[in-house]
mmCIF file of N, CA and C in Angstrom:
data_model
loop_
_atom_site.group_PDB
_atom_site.id
_atom_site.type_symbol
_atom_site.label_atom_id
_atom_site.label_comp_id
_atom_site.label_asym_id
_atom_site.label_seq_id
_atom_site.Cartn_x
_atom_site.Cartn_y
_atom_site.Cartn_z
ATOM 1 N N UNK A 1 8.516 17.924 -53.016
ATOM 2 C CA UNK A 1 7.980 17.088 -51.723
ATOM 3 C C UNK A 1 9.417 17.284 -50.799
ATOM 4 N N UNK A 2 8.940 17.241 -49.201
ATOM 5 C CA UNK A 2 10.076 17.444 -48.311
ATOM 6 C C UNK A 2 10.661 16.194 -48.147
ATOM 7 N N UNK A 3 11.727 16.157 -47.465
ATOM 8 C CA UNK A 3 12.408 14.956 -47.410
ATOM 9 C C UNK A 3 11.625 13.699 -46.454
ATOM 10 N N UNK A 4 10.981 14.273 -45.573
ATOM 11 C CA UNK A 4 10.037 13.719 -44.639
ATOM 12 C C UNK A 4 8.925 13.148 -45.079
ATOM 13 N N UNK A 5 8.141 13.988 -46.242
ATOM 14 C CA UNK A 5 7.257 13.256 -47.100
ATOM 15 C C UNK A 5 7.801 12.297 -47.885
ATOM 16 N N UNK A 6 8.768 12.451 -48.303
ATOM 17 C CA UNK A 6 9.257 11.412 -49.404
ATOM 18 C C UNK A 6 9.742 9.885 -48.393
ATOM 19 N N UNK A 7 10.111 10.156 -47.286
ATOM 20 C CA UNK A 7 10.340 8.907 -46.351
ATOM 21 C C UNK A 7 9.054 8.341 -46.047
ATOM 22 N N UNK A 8 8.232 9.185 -45.800
ATOM 23 C CA UNK A 8 7.083 8.529 -45.480
ATOM 24 C C UNK A 8 6.365 7.872 -46.455
ATOM 25 N N UNK A 9 6.240 8.213 -47.590
ATOM 26 C CA UNK A 9 5.792 7.664 -48.779
ATOM 27 C C UNK A 9 6.345 6.353 -49.232
ATOM 28 N N UNK A 10 7.779 6.237 -48.958
ATOM 29 C CA UNK A 10 8.737 4.942 -49.282
ATOM 30 C C UNK A 10 8.268 4.183 -48.366
ATOM 31 N N UNK A 11 8.292 4.438 -46.861
ATOM 32 C CA UNK A 11 7.857 3.476 -45.968
ATOM 33 C C UNK A 11 6.360 2.878 -46.030
ATOM 34 N N UNK A 12 5.600 3.646 -46.792
ATOM 35 C CA UNK A 12 4.109 2.706 -47.025
ATOM 36 C C UNK A 12 4.200 1.714 -47.707
ATOM 37 N N UNK A 13 5.299 1.480 -48.881
ATOM 38 C CA UNK A 13 5.300 0.574 -49.763
ATOM 39 C C UNK A 13 6.348 -0.648 -49.229
ATOM 40 N N UNK A 14 6.938 -0.300 -48.089
ATOM 41 C CA UNK A 14 7.818 -1.608 -47.282
ATOM 42 C C UNK A 14 7.047 -2.620 -46.333
ATOM 43 N N UNK A 15 7.524 -3.913 -46.460
ATOM 44 C CA UNK A 15 7.079 -4.820 -45.770
ATOM 45 C C UNK A 15 7.470 -4.503 -44.483
ATOM 46 N N UNK A 16 6.997 -5.257 -43.434
ATOM 47 C CA UNK A 16 7.461 -5.107 -41.873
ATOM 48 C C UNK A 16 8.668 -5.634 -42.188
ATOM 49 N N UNK A 17 9.176 -6.634 -42.688
ATOM 50 C CA UNK A 17 10.616 -7.321 -42.933
ATOM 51 C C UNK A 17 11.756 -6.164 -43.205
ATOM 52 N N UNK A 18 11.267 -5.726 -44.597
ATOM 53 C CA UNK A 18 12.011 -4.483 -45.006
ATOM 54 C C UNK A 18 12.255 -3.426 -43.954
ATOM 55 N N UNK A 19 11.233 -2.959 -43.314
ATOM 56 C CA UNK A 19 11.469 -2.061 -42.283
ATOM 57 C C UNK A 19 12.390 -2.136 -41.239
ATOM 58 N N UNK A 20 12.313 -3.754 -40.497
ATOM 59 C CA UNK A 20 13.199 -4.072 -39.619
ATOM 60 C C UNK A 20 14.663 -4.272 -39.916
ATOM 61 N N UNK A 21 14.852 -4.435 -41.196
ATOM 62 C CA UNK A 21 16.116 -4.310 -41.984
ATOM 63 C C UNK A 21 16.736 -2.837 -41.622
ATOM 64 N N UNK A 22 15.879 -1.651 -42.179
ATOM 65 C CA UNK A 22 16.451 -0.571 -42.319
ATOM 66 C C UNK A 22 16.392 0.120 -41.117
ATOM 67 N N UNK A 23 15.308 -0.400 -40.018
ATOM 68 C CA UNK A 23 15.572 0.651 -38.564
ATOM 69 C C UNK A 23 15.384 -0.999 -37.638
ATOM 70 N N UNK A 24 16.768 -1.467 -37.384
ATOM 71 C CA UNK A 24 16.682 -2.410 -36.396
ATOM 72 C C UNK A 24 16.298 -2.086 -35.224
ATOM 73 N N UNK A 25 16.010 -2.968 -34.526
ATOM 74 C CA UNK A 25 15.396 -2.563 -32.832
ATOM 75 C C UNK A 25 16.782 -1.661 -32.352
ATOM 76 N N UNK A 26 16.336 -0.695 -31.339
ATOM 77 C CA UNK A 26 17.525 -0.158 -30.821
ATOM 78 C C UNK A 26 17.143 0.062 -29.240
ATOM 79 N N UNK A 27 18.256 0.314 -28.462
ATOM 80 C CA UNK A 27 18.223 0.304 -27.119
ATOM 81 C C UNK A 27 18.275 1.970 -26.826
ATOM 82 N N UNK A 28 17.456 2.357 -25.823
ATOM 83 C CA UNK A 28 17.618 3.783 -25.491
ATOM 84 C C UNK A 28 17.777 3.671 -23.812
ATOM 85 N N UNK A 29 17.794 5.002 -23.392
ATOM 86 C CA UNK A 29 17.855 5.124 -22.089
ATOM 87 C C UNK A 29 16.434 5.380 -21.352
ATOM 88 N N UNK A 30 15.335 5.794 -22.203
ATOM 89 C CA UNK A 30 14.117 6.442 -21.770
ATOM 90 C C UNK A 30 13.172 5.845 -22.963
ATOM 91 N N UNK A 31 11.876 6.061 -22.367
ATOM 92 C CA UNK A 31 10.713 5.787 -23.432
ATOM 93 C C UNK A 31 10.620 6.928 -24.225
ATOM 94 N N UNK A 32 10.321 6.938 -25.454
ATOM 95 C CA UNK A 32 10.517 8.187 -26.241
ATOM 96 C C UNK A 32 9.683 7.568 -27.757
ATOM 97 N N UNK A 33 8.835 8.507 -27.956
ATOM 98 C CA UNK A 33 7.686 8.456 -29.372
ATOM 99 C C UNK A 33 8.218 9.812 -29.798
ATOM 100 N N UNK A 34 8.214 9.775 -31.490
ATOM 101 C CA UNK A 34 8.438 10.847 -32.308
ATOM 102 C C UNK A 34 7.335 10.604 -33.464
ATOM 103 N N UNK A 35 6.933 11.668 -33.817
ATOM 104 C CA UNK A 35 6.033 11.629 -35.067
ATOM 105 C C UNK A 35 6.761 11.094 -36.248
ATOM 106 N N UNK A 36 8.084 11.563 -36.297
ATOM 107 C CA UNK A 36 8.819 11.557 -37.398
ATOM 108 C C UNK A 36 9.371 9.869 -37.665
ATOM 109 N N UNK A 37 9.240 9.056 -36.588
ATOM 110 C CA UNK A 37 9.363 7.810 -36.509
ATOM 111 C C UNK A 37 8.223 6.729 -36.898
ATOM 112 N N UNK A 38 7.085 7.596 -36.880
ATOM 113 C CA UNK A 38 5.861 6.609 -37.246
ATOM 114 C C UNK A 38 5.890 6.136 -38.740
ATOM 115 N N UNK A 39 5.461 4.831 -38.542
ATOM 116 C CA UNK A 39 5.373 3.956 -39.901
ATOM 117 C C UNK A 39 6.670 3.059 -39.816
ATOM 118 N N UNK A 40 7.634 3.514 -39.202
ATOM 119 C CA UNK A 40 9.014 2.545 -39.194
ATOM 120 C C UNK A 40 8.656 0.955 -38.544
ATOM 121 N N UNK A 41 7.496 0.923 -37.785
ATOM 122 C CA UNK A 41 7.350 -0.181 -36.875
ATOM 123 C C UNK A 41 8.582 -0.189 -36.167
ATOM 124 N N UNK A 42 9.102 0.378 -35.600
ATOM 125 C CA UNK A 42 10.511 0.701 -34.676
ATOM 126 C C UNK A 42 10.220 -0.169 -33.492
ATOM 127 N N UNK A 43 11.193 -1.220 -33.054
ATOM 128 C CA UNK A 43 10.990 -1.953 -31.757
ATOM 129 C C UNK A 43 12.135 -1.192 -30.885
ATOM 130 N N UNK A 44 11.645 -0.756 -29.676
ATOM 131 C CA UNK A 44 12.554 0.015 -28.920
ATOM 132 C C UNK A 44 12.764 -0.528 -27.380
ATOM 133 N N UNK A 45 13.866 -0.659 -26.923
ATOM 134 C CA UNK A 45 13.936 -1.323 -25.680
ATOM 135 C C UNK A 45 14.607 -0.167 -24.711
ATOM 136 N N UNK A 46 14.101 -0.297 -23.403
ATOM 137 C CA UNK A 46 14.940 0.612 -22.550
ATOM 138 C C UNK A 46 14.590 0.173 -20.940
ATOM 139 N N UNK A 47 15.407 0.724 -20.117
ATOM 140 C CA UNK A 47 15.188 0.023 -18.565
ATOM 141 C C UNK A 47 14.881 1.303 -17.962
ATOM 142 N N UNK A 48 13.746 1.034 -17.116
ATOM 143 C CA UNK A 48 13.075 2.157 -16.549
ATOM 144 C C UNK A 48 13.910 2.333 -14.985
ATOM 145 N N UNK A 49 13.431 3.081 -14.269
ATOM 146 C CA UNK A 49 13.840 3.212 -12.636
ATOM 147 C C UNK A 49 13.963 2.348 -12.149
ATOM 148 N N UNK A 50 12.999 1.314 -12.078
ATOM 149 C CA UNK A 50 12.544 -0.032 -11.202
ATOM 150 C C UNK A 50 13.631 -0.875 -11.718
ATOM 151 N N UNK A 51 14.282 -0.725 -12.874
ATOM 152 C CA UNK A 51 15.186 -1.641 -13.304
ATOM 153 C C UNK A 51 14.555 -2.679 -14.303
ATOM 154 N N UNK A 52 13.390 -2.746 -14.624
ATOM 155 C CA UNK A 52 12.690 -3.623 -15.491
ATOM 156 C C UNK A 52 13.268 -3.085 -17.020
ATOM 157 N N UNK A 53 13.481 -4.187 -17.481
ATOM 158 C CA UNK A 53 13.737 -3.661 -19.248
ATOM 159 C C UNK A 53 12.694 -3.784 -20.216
ATOM 160 N N UNK A 54 12.281 -2.778 -20.787
ATOM 161 C CA UNK A 54 10.783 -2.860 -21.294
ATOM 162 C C UNK A 54 10.971 -2.679 -22.828
ATOM 163 N N UNK A 55 10.489 -3.656 -23.631
ATOM 164 C CA UNK A 55 10.489 -3.694 -25.143
ATOM 165 C C UNK A 55 9.099 -3.367 -25.430
ATOM 166 N N UNK A 56 8.958 -2.357 -26.355
ATOM 167 C CA UNK A 56 7.855 -1.708 -27.046
ATOM 168 C C UNK A 56 7.701 -1.494 -28.591
ATOM 169 N N UNK A 57 6.603 -1.697 -29.090
ATOM 170 C CA UNK A 57 6.480 -1.110 -30.339
ATOM 171 C C UNK A 57 6.105 0.384 -30.862
ATOM 172 N N UNK A 58 7.027 1.229 -31.166
ATOM 173 C CA UNK A 58 6.762 2.496 -31.149
ATOM 174 C C UNK A 58 5.341 2.804 -31.797
ATOM 175 N N UNK A 59 5.047 2.458 -32.930
ATOM 176 C CA UNK A 59 4.033 3.066 -33.582
ATOM 177 C C UNK A 59 2.592 2.777 -32.790
ATOM 178 N N UNK A 60 2.823 1.546 -32.240
ATOM 179 C CA UNK A 60 1.609 0.890 -31.446
ATOM 180 C C UNK A 60 1.451 2.062 -30.033
ATOM 181 N N UNK A 61 2.518 2.225 -29.595
ATOM 182 C CA UNK A 61 2.622 3.243 -28.489
ATOM 183 C C UNK A 61 2.286 4.717 -28.828
ATOM 184 N N UNK A 62 2.489 5.242 -29.931
ATOM 185 C CA UNK A 62 2.165 6.494 -30.545
ATOM 186 C C UNK A 62 0.748 6.541 -30.943
ATOM 187 N N UNK A 63 0.118 5.231 -31.158
ATOM 188 C CA UNK A 63 -1.228 5.319 -31.476
ATOM 189 C C UNK A 63 -2.207 5.546 -30.336
ATOM 190 N N UNK A 64 -1.557 4.875 -29.115
ATOM 191 C CA UNK A 64 -2.399 4.713 -27.592
ATOM 192 C C UNK A 64 -2.206 6.155 -27.226
ATOM 193 N N UNK A 65 -1.121 6.750 -27.309
ATOM 194 C CA UNK A 65 -0.712 8.017 -26.594
ATOM 195 C C UNK A 65 -1.260 9.205 -27.435
ATOM 196 N N UNK A 66 -1.766 9.237 -28.697
ATOM 197 C CA UNK A 66 -1.977 10.353 -29.590
ATOM 198 C C UNK A 66 -2.917 11.204 -29.015
ATOM 199 N N UNK A 67 -4.027 10.414 -28.333
ATOM 200 C CA UNK A 67 -5.328 11.321 -27.929
ATOM 201 C C UNK A 67 -4.803 12.444 -26.772
ATOM 202 N N UNK A 68 -3.822 11.859 -25.919
ATOM 203 C CA UNK A 68 -3.308 12.843 -24.813
ATOM 204 C C UNK A 68 -2.389 13.627 -25.316
ATOM 205 N N UNK A 69 -1.503 13.298 -26.523
ATOM 206 C CA UNK A 69 -0.434 13.952 -26.909
ATOM 207 C C UNK A 69 -0.973 15.406 -27.472
ATOM 208 N N UNK A 70 -1.933 15.280 -28.158
ATOM 209 C CA UNK A 70 -2.728 16.392 -28.721
ATOM 210 C C UNK A 70 -2.942 17.662 -27.911
ATOM 211 N N UNK A 71 -2.707 17.621 -26.463
ATOM 212 C CA UNK A 71 -2.927 18.838 -25.635
ATOM 213 C C UNK A 71 -1.528 18.879 -24.938
ATOM 214 N N UNK A 72 -0.437 18.393 -25.470
ATOM 215 C CA UNK A 72 0.769 18.604 -24.804
ATOM 216 C C UNK A 72 1.508 19.623 -25.569
ATOM 217 N N UNK A 73 2.016 20.699 -24.727
ATOM 218 C CA UNK A 73 2.476 21.771 -25.481
ATOM 219 C C UNK A 73 4.094 21.190 -26.300
ATOM 220 N N UNK A 74 4.689 20.420 -25.506
ATOM 221 C CA UNK A 74 6.054 19.820 -26.065
ATOM 222 C C UNK A 74 5.552 19.216 -27.424
ATOM 223 N N UNK A 75 4.831 18.296 -27.088
ATOM 224 C CA UNK A 75 4.276 17.527 -28.673
ATOM 225 C C UNK A 75 3.906 18.417 -29.820
ATOM 226 N N UNK A 76 2.971 19.469 -29.446
ATOM 227 C CA UNK A 76 2.407 20.283 -30.231
ATOM 228 C C UNK A 76 3.840 21.030 -31.129
ATOM 229 N N UNK A 77 4.644 21.406 -30.148
ATOM 230 C CA UNK A 77 5.950 22.279 -30.589
ATOM 231 C C UNK A 77 6.954 21.319 -31.295
ATOM 232 N N UNK A 78 7.434 20.186 -30.825
ATOM 233 C CA UNK A 78 8.575 19.465 -31.099
ATOM 234 C C UNK A 78 8.224 18.107 -32.050
ATOM 235 N N UNK A 79 6.673 17.617 -31.704
ATOM 236 C CA UNK A 79 6.434 16.310 -32.162
ATOM 237 C C UNK A 79 7.196 15.107 -31.506
ATOM 238 N N UNK A 80 7.529 15.284 -30.304
ATOM 239 C CA UNK A 80 8.464 14.389 -29.641
ATOM 240 C C UNK A 80 7.953 14.552 -28.351
ATOM 241 N N UNK A 81 8.183 13.332 -27.623
ATOM 242 C CA UNK A 81 7.850 13.056 -26.379
ATOM 243 C C UNK A 81 8.519 11.990 -25.660
ATOM 244 N N UNK A 82 9.105 12.173 -24.159
ATOM 245 C CA UNK A 82 9.825 11.177 -23.770
ATOM 246 C C UNK A 82 9.721 11.206 -22.099
ATOM 247 N N UNK A 83 9.920 10.017 -21.581
ATOM 248 C CA UNK A 83 9.688 9.706 -20.328
ATOM 249 C C UNK A 83 11.006 8.736 -19.672
ATOM 250 N N UNK A 84 11.913 9.269 -18.845
ATOM 251 C CA UNK A 84 12.778 8.295 -18.217
ATOM 252 C C UNK A 84 12.245 7.314 -17.073
ATOM 253 N N UNK A 85 11.721 7.974 -16.233
ATOM 254 C CA UNK A 85 10.985 7.025 -15.192
ATOM 255 C C UNK A 85 10.311 5.698 -15.511
ATOM 256 N N UNK A 86 9.317 5.687 -16.220
ATOM 257 C CA UNK A 86 8.633 4.453 -16.928
ATOM 258 C C UNK A 86 7.913 4.546 -17.896
ATOM 259 N N UNK A 87 7.055 3.848 -18.312
ATOM 260 C CA UNK A 87 6.150 3.913 -19.747
ATOM 261 C C UNK A 87 4.699 4.500 -19.108
ATOM 262 N N UNK A 88 4.007 5.433 -19.732
ATOM 263 C CA UNK A 88 2.761 6.244 -19.514
ATOM 264 C C UNK A 88 1.875 4.846 -19.123
ATOM 265 N N UNK A 89 0.932 5.044 -18.147
ATOM 266 C CA UNK A 89 0.056 3.826 -18.005
ATOM 267 C C UNK A 89 -0.676 3.288 -19.151
ATOM 268 N N UNK A 90 -1.127 4.197 -20.006
ATOM 269 C CA UNK A 90 -1.999 3.751 -21.159
ATOM 270 C C UNK A 90 -0.972 3.045 -22.337
ATOM 271 N N UNK A 91 0.122 2.866 -22.208
ATOM 272 C CA UNK A 91 1.137 2.157 -23.180
ATOM 273 C C UNK A 91 1.250 1.005 -22.433
ATOM 274 N N UNK A 92 1.626 1.070 -20.903
ATOM 275 C CA UNK A 92 2.006 0.065 -20.091
ATOM 276 C C UNK A 92 0.677 -1.155 -20.196
ATOM 277 N N UNK A 93 -0.532 -0.690 -20.184
ATOM 278 C CA UNK A 93 -1.602 -1.509 -20.505
ATOM 279 C C UNK A 93 -2.157 -1.956 -21.799
ATOM 280 N N UNK A 94 -1.207 -1.455 -22.787
ATOM 281 C CA UNK A 94 -1.808 -1.661 -24.359
ATOM 282 C C UNK A 94 -1.058 -2.849 -24.790
ATOM 283 N N UNK A 95 -1.545 -3.517 -26.257
ATOM 284 C CA UNK A 95 -0.500 -4.236 -26.942
ATOM 285 C C UNK A 95 0.842 -3.749 -27.600
ATOM 286 N N UNK A 96 0.878 -2.435 -27.071
ATOM 287 C CA UNK A 96 2.275 -1.968 -27.654
ATOM 288 C C UNK A 96 3.595 -2.589 -26.893
ATOM 289 N N UNK A 97 3.217 -2.877 -25.737
ATOM 290 C CA UNK A 97 4.614 -3.480 -24.830
ATOM 291 C C UNK A 97 4.415 -4.949 -25.319
ATOM 292 N N UNK A 98 5.744 -5.400 -25.895
ATOM 293 C CA UNK A 98 6.348 -6.574 -26.266
ATOM 294 C C UNK A 98 6.630 -7.446 -25.280
ATOM 295 N N UNK A 99 7.650 -7.045 -24.223
ATOM 296 C CA UNK A 99 8.064 -7.663 -23.158
ATOM 297 C C UNK A 99 8.349 -6.930 -21.974
ATOM 298 N N UNK A 100 8.285 -7.541 -20.907
ATOM 299 C CA UNK A 100 8.883 -6.599 -19.508
ATOM 300 C C UNK A 100 9.669 -7.751 -18.931
ATOM 301 N N UNK A 101 11.101 -7.191 -18.712
ATOM 302 C CA UNK A 101 11.787 -8.262 -18.021
ATOM 303 C C UNK A 101 12.092 -7.752 -16.680
ATOM 304 N N UNK A 102 11.689 -8.420 -15.739
ATOM 305 C CA UNK A 102 11.846 -7.898 -14.158
ATOM 306 C C UNK A 102 13.553 -8.117 -13.907
ATOM 307 N N UNK A 103 13.999 -7.006 -13.131
ATOM 308 C CA UNK A 103 15.489 -6.989 -12.873
ATOM 309 C C UNK A 103 15.835 -8.308 -11.836
ATOM 310 N N UNK A 104 17.107 -8.780 -12.019
ATOM 311 C CA UNK A 104 17.373 -10.026 -11.505
ATOM 312 C C UNK A 104 17.759 -9.529 -9.882
ATOM 313 N N UNK A 105 16.958 -10.346 -8.849
ATOM 314 C CA UNK A 105 17.036 -10.290 -7.652
ATOM 315 C C UNK A 105 18.513 -10.683 -7.092
ATOM 316 N N UNK A 106 19.262 -9.676 -6.250
ATOM 317 C CA UNK A 106 20.579 -10.156 -5.871
ATOM 318 C C UNK A 106 20.384 -11.048 -4.663
ATOM 319 N N UNK A 107 21.232 -12.128 -4.370
ATOM 320 C CA UNK A 107 21.112 -13.065 -3.166
ATOM 321 C C UNK A 107 21.996 -12.324 -2.086
ATOM 322 N N UNK A 108 21.405 -12.031 -1.043
ATOM 323 C CA UNK A 108 21.950 -11.465 0.129
ATOM 324 C C UNK A 108 22.636 -12.553 0.836
ATOM 325 N N UNK A 109 23.849 -12.482 1.414
ATOM 326 C CA UNK A 109 24.400 -13.509 2.059
ATOM 327 C C UNK A 109 24.562 -13.254 3.688
ATOM 328 N N UNK A 110 23.658 -13.444 4.441
ATOM 329 C CA UNK A 110 23.377 -13.131 5.685
ATOM 330 C C UNK A 110 23.689 -14.117 6.542
ATOM 331 N N UNK A 111 24.517 -13.906 7.546
ATOM 332 C CA UNK A 111 24.830 -14.980 8.439
ATOM 333 C C UNK A 111 24.174 -14.941 9.559
#
């Protein structure tokens, strides 16, 4: 068995609580999904170009995107997909989004 197959097999026997201890929530600079992360139930937070801080469930996001990714050359070659500007609309409207925090508006001091 390959290393990845061993990891996948071990993940199947772990509870969500155990997975959260091994793979704690992470902060990234962009939205990302990887086939090799499937099964971790990884919670990921990133800030998009609008300044919104978005938290999402990686496995649920991958589930939503897989029909589209099957035709992506990058996915077919690397099993990796990212986007720095925002979430894909299909993910944004799905239950994979846990939280969206709007940026704080600065108070202007006009006289």
